[in-house]
Protein backbone atom coordinates (compact mmCIF):
# COMPACT_ATOMS: atom_id res chain seq x y z
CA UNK A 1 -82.92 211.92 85.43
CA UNK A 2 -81.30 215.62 84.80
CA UNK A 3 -84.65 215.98 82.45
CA UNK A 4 -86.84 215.06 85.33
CA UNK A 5 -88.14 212.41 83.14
CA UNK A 6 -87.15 209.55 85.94
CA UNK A 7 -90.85 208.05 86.96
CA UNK A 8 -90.74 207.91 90.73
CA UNK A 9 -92.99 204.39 92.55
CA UNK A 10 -94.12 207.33 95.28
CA UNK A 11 -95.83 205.91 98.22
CA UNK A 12 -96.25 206.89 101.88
CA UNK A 13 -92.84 206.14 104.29
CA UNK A 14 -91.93 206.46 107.52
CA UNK A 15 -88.66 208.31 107.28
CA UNK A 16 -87.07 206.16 110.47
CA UNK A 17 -87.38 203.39 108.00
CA UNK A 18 -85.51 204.46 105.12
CA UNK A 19 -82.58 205.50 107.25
CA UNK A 20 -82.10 202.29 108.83
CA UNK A 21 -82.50 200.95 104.95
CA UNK A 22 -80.13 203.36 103.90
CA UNK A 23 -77.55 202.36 107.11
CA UNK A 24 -77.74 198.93 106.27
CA UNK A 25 -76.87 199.41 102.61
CA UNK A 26 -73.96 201.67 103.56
CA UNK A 27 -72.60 199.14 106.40
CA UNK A 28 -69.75 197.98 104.49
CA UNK A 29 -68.27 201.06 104.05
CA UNK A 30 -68.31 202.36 106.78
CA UNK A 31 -67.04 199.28 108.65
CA UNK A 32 -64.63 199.30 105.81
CA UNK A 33 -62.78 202.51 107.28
CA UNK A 34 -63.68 201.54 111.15
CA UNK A 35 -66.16 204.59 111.29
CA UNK A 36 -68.65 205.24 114.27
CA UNK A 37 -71.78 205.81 113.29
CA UNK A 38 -74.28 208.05 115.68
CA UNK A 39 -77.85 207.71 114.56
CA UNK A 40 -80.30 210.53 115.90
CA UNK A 41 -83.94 209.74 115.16
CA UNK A 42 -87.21 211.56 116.32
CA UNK A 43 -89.58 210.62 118.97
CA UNK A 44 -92.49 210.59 116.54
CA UNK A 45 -93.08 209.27 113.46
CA UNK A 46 -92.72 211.55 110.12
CA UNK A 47 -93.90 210.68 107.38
CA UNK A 48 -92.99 211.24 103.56
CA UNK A 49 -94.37 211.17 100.24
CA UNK A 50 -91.24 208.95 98.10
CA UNK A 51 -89.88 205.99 96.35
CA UNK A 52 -88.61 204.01 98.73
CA UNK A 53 -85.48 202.56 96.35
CA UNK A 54 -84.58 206.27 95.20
CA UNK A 55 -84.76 207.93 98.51
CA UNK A 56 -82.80 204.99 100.12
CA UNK A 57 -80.44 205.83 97.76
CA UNK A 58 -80.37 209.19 98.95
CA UNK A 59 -79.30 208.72 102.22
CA UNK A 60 -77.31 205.89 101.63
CA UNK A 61 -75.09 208.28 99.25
CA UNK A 62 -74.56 210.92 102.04
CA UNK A 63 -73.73 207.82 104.18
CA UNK A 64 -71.24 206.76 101.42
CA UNK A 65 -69.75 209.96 100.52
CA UNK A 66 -69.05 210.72 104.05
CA UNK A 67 -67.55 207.47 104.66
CA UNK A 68 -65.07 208.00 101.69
CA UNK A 69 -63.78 211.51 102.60
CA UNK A 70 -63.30 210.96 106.15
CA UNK A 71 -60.09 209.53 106.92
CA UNK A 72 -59.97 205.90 108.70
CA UNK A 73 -61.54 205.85 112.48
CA UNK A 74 -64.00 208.63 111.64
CA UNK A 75 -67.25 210.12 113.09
CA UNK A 76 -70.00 210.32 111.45
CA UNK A 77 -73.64 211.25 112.26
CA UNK A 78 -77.32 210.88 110.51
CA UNK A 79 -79.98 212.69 112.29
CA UNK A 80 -84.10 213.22 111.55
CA UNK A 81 -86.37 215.95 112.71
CA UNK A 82 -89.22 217.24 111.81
CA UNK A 83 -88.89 221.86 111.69
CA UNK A 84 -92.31 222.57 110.82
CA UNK A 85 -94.25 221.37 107.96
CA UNK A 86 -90.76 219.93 106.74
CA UNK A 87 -88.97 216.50 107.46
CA UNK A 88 -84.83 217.45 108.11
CA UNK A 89 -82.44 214.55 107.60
CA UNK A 90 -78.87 215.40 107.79
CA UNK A 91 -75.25 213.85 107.22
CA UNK A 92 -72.53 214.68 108.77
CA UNK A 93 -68.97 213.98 109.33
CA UNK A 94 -65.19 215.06 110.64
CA UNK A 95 -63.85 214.27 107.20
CA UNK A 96 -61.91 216.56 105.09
CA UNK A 97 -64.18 219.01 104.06
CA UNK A 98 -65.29 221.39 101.39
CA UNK A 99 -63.69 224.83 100.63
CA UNK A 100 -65.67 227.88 99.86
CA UNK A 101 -65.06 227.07 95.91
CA UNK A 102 -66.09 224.26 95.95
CA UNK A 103 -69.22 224.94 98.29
CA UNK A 104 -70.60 226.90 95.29
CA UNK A 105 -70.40 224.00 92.97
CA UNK A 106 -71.22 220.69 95.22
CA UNK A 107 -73.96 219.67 93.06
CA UNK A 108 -72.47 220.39 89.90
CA UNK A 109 -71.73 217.46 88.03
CA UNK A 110 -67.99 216.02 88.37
CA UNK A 111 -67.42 218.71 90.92
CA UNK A 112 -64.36 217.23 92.60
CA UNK A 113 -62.02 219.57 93.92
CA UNK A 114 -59.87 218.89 96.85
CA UNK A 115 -61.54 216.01 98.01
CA UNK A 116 -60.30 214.27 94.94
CA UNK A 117 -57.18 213.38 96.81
CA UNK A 118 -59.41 211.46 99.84
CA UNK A 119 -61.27 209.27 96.76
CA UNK A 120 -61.44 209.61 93.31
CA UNK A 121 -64.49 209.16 90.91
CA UNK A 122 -66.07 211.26 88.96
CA UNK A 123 -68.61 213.55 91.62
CA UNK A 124 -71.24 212.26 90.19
CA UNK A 125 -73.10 211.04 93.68
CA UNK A 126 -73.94 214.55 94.64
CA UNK A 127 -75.41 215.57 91.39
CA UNK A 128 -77.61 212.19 91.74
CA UNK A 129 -78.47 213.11 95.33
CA UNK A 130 -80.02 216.42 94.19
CA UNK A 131 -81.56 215.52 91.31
CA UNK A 132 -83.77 213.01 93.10
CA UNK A 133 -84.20 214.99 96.05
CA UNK A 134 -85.65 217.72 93.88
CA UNK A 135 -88.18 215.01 92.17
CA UNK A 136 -89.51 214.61 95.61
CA UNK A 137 -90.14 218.37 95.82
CA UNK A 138 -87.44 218.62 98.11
CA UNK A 139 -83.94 220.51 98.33
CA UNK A 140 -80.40 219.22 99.54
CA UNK A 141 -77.85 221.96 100.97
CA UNK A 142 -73.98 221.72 101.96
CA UNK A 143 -72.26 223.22 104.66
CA UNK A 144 -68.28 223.23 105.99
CA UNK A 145 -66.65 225.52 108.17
CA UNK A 146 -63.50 224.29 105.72
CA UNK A 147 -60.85 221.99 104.65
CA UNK A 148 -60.37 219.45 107.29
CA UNK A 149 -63.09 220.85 109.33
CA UNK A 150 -66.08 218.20 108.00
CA UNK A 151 -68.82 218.57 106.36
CA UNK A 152 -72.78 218.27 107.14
CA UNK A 153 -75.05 217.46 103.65
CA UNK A 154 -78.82 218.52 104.89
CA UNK A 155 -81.96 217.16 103.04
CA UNK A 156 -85.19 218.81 103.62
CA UNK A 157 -88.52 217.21 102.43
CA UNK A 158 -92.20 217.84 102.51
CA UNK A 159 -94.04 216.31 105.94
CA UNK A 160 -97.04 214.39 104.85
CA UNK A 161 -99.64 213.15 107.22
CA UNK A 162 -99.64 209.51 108.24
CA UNK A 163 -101.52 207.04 105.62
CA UNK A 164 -105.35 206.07 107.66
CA UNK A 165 -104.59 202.68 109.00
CA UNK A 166 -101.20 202.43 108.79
CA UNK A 167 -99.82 198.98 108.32
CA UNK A 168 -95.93 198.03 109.11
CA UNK A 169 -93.95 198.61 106.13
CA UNK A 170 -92.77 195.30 104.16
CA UNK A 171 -89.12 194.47 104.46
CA UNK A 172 -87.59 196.21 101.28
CA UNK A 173 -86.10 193.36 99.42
CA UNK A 174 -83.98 192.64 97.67
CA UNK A 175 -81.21 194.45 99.83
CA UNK A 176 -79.50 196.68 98.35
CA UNK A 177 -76.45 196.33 100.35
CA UNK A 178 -76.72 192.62 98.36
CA UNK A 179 -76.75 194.50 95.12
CA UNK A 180 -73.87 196.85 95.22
CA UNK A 181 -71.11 196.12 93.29
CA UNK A 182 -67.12 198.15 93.30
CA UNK A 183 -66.80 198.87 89.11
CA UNK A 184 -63.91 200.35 87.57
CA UNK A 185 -64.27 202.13 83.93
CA UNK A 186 -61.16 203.12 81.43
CA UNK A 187 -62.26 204.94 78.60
CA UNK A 188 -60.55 207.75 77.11
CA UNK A 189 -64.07 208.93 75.76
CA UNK A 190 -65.01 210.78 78.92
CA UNK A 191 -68.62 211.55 77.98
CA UNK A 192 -69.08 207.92 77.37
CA UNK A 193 -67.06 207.25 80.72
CA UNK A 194 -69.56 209.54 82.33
CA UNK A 195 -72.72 208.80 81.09
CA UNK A 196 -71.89 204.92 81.99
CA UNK A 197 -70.75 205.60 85.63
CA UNK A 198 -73.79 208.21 86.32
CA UNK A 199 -76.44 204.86 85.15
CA UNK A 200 -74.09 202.67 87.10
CA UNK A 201 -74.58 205.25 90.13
CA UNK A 202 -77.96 205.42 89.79
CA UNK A 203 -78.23 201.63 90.38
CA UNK A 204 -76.44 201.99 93.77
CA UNK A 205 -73.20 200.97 92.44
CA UNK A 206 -69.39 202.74 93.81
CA UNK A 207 -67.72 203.48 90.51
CA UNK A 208 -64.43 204.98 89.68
CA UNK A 209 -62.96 206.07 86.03
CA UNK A 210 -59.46 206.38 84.08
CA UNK A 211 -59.15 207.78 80.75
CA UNK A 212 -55.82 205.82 79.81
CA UNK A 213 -54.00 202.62 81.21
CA UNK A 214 -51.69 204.15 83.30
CA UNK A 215 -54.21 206.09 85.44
CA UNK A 216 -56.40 202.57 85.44
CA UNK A 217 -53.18 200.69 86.87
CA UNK A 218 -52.46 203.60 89.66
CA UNK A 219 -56.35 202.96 90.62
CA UNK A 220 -56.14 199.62 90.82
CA UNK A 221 -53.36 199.83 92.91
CA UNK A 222 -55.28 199.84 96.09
CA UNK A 223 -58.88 199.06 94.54
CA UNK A 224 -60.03 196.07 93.73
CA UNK A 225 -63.12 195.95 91.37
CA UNK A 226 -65.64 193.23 90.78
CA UNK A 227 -66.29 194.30 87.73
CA UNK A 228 -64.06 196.62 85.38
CA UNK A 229 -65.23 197.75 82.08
CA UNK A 230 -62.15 198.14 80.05
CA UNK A 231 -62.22 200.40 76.26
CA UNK A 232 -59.60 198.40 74.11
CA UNK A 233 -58.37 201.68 72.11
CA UNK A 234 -56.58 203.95 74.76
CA UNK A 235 -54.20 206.59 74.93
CA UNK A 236 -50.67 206.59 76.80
CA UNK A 237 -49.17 203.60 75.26
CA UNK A 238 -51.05 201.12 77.17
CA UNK A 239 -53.96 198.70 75.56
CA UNK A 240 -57.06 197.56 76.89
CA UNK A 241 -55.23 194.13 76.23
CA UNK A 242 -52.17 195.50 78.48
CA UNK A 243 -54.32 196.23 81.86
CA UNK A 244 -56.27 193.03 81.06
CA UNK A 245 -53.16 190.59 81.09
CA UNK A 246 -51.80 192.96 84.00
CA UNK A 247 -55.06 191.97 85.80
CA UNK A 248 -54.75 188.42 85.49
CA UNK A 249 -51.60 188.50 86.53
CA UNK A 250 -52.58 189.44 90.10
CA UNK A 251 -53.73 186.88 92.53
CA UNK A 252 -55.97 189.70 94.23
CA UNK A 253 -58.08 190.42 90.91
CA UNK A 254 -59.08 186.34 90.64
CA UNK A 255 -62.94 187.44 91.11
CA UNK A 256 -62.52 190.71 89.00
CA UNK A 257 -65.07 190.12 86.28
CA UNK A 258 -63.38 192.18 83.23
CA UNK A 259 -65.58 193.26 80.00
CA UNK A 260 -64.65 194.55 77.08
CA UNK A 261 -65.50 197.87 75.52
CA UNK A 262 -64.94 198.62 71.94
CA UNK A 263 -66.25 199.23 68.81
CA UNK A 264 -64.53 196.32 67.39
CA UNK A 265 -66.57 193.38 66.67
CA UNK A 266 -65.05 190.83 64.70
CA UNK A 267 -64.50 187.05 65.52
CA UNK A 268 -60.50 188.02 65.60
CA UNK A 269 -61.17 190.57 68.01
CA UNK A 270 -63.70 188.42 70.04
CA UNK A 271 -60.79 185.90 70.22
CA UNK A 272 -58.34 188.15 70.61
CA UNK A 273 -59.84 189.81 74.06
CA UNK A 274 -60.82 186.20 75.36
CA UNK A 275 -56.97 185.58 75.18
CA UNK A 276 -55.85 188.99 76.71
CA UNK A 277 -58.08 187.53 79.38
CA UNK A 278 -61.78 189.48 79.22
CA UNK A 279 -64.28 187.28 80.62
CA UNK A 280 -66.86 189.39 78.01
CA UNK A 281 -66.16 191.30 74.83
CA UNK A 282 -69.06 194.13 74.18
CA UNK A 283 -69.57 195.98 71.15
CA UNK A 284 -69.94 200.15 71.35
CA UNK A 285 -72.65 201.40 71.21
CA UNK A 286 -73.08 199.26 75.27
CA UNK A 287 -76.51 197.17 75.08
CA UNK A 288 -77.25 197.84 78.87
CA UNK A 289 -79.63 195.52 79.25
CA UNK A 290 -76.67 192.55 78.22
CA UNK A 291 -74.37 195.00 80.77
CA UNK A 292 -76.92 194.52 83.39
CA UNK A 293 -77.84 191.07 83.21
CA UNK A 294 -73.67 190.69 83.11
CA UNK A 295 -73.36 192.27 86.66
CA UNK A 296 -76.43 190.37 87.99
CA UNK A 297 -74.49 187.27 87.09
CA UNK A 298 -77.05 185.94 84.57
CA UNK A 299 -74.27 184.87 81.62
CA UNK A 300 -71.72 183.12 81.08
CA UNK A 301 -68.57 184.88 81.30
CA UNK A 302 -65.72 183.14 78.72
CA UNK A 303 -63.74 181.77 81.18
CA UNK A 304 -66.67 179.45 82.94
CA UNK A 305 -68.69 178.95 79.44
């Protein structure tokens, strides 16, 4: 993606459309925090050159990312207009806002700053955001009058004209709402961490990260994954084994689907993270085709065979 090398299905949408796609894959968050939602659309229809999935993702980012840093029983607002040859979507919210510091570096990767407080992760969903806005020869902007003042995220993209005979859209399917999954990553190898979470992102996917058990345990303390990749070798004293068997412990963490990462392979250390409780054991370097047919729920995990 960061080597524009991403092939894009481009076709042409009605931007009313991929909003309400967007809104319905971001529902769950923001009924999570009890946030109102204003939607603002245009009286006519505007029309864009994109792929549906990645500019859905898009919006449904902003959507996200406002949810998260805007504190329960929020506002927050998605409007479309067209300001001349130009379709304007923006995001906006009473959340906790951006500083001038870290206005200058939104859409740097891991850029974090004070919001980290409000959500964790790594920052990787604004770097996404602008890297596929700018394969659709478009540019994304941030604005906040400060901390605790909200922010408004502000996508411009080029106005196309209407296809001839323009036929209803087909229902997008499947949902992605459906498709999203919570995933937790603990490896102390952050470039691995972060190369993991920013394909994980790019599939729609809310991921946080902890380099060492005891960060992974204060995460977990009021997140509950379904799936939590878990690096066996870790720093601080505390094993992959340790935050498995602390999992499994926990009533809450029943459908918490827990996976192995490490670079040992041997039938001991199969066996050995089957009875620390790992429901899969995966060998470094990841095959992400076996990680993705995991999280689709298309094998058997070792505690169902």
């Amino acid at each position: 993606l960061t080597h524009h090398r991403l092939d894009l299905r481009k076709q042409p949408l009605e931007i009313a459309n991929l909003i309400h796609e967007a809104i319905e894959a971001s529902q769950p968050y923001l009924d999570e925090k009890n946030h109102q939602l204003e939607l603002a659309l245009p009286g006519e229809d505007l029309w864009v050159d994109a792929d549906r999935a990645r500019l859905e993702q898009v919006f449904s980012n902003l959507l996200i990312n406002a949810a998260k840093f805007t504190r329960e029983g929020g506002s927050i607002r998605i409007a479309a207009q067209r300001e001349n040859d130009q379709v304007v979507v923006s995001v906006s919210d009473n959340g906790v806002g951006m500083s001038d510091e870290f206005l200058r570096r939104a859409f740097e990767m891991f850029s974090q700053g004070e919001r980290t407080a409000a959500g964790g992760g790594l920052g990787i969903g604004l770097t996404l955001v602008k890297n596929l806005v700018d394969l659709h020869g478009g540019t994304v902007q941030a604005h906040s009058e400060g901390i605790n003042r909200g922010s408004v995220l502000i996508v411009r993209l080029p106005l196309v004209h209407a296809p001839h005979e323009a036929k209803p859209e087909p229902e997008a399917t499947p949902r992605r709402a459906q498709a999203r999954k919570k995933l937790l990553i603990v490896d102390d190898n952050k470039m691995q961490a972060s190369s993991l979470s920013m394909l994980l992102e790019m599939d729609g996917h809310e991921v946080k990260t902890a380099d060492d058990g005891p960060s992974a345990l204060a995460l977990l303390a009021d997140f509950v994954p379904d799936y939590a990749l878990i690096d066996i070798g870790l720093p601080r004293g505390v094993s992959g084994y340790d935050i498995a068997r602390q999992i499994r412990e926990q009533p809450r963490f029943d459908r918490t689907v827990l996976i192995a990462q490490t670079g040992w392979g041997r039938d001991e250390d199969l066996e050995r993270s089957r009875a620390a409780g790992f429901d899969f054991h995966l060998v470094k370097p990841i095959d992400h085709q076996r990680l993705h047919r995991i999280i689709d729920g298309k094998e058997p995990n070792n505690r169902t065979g």
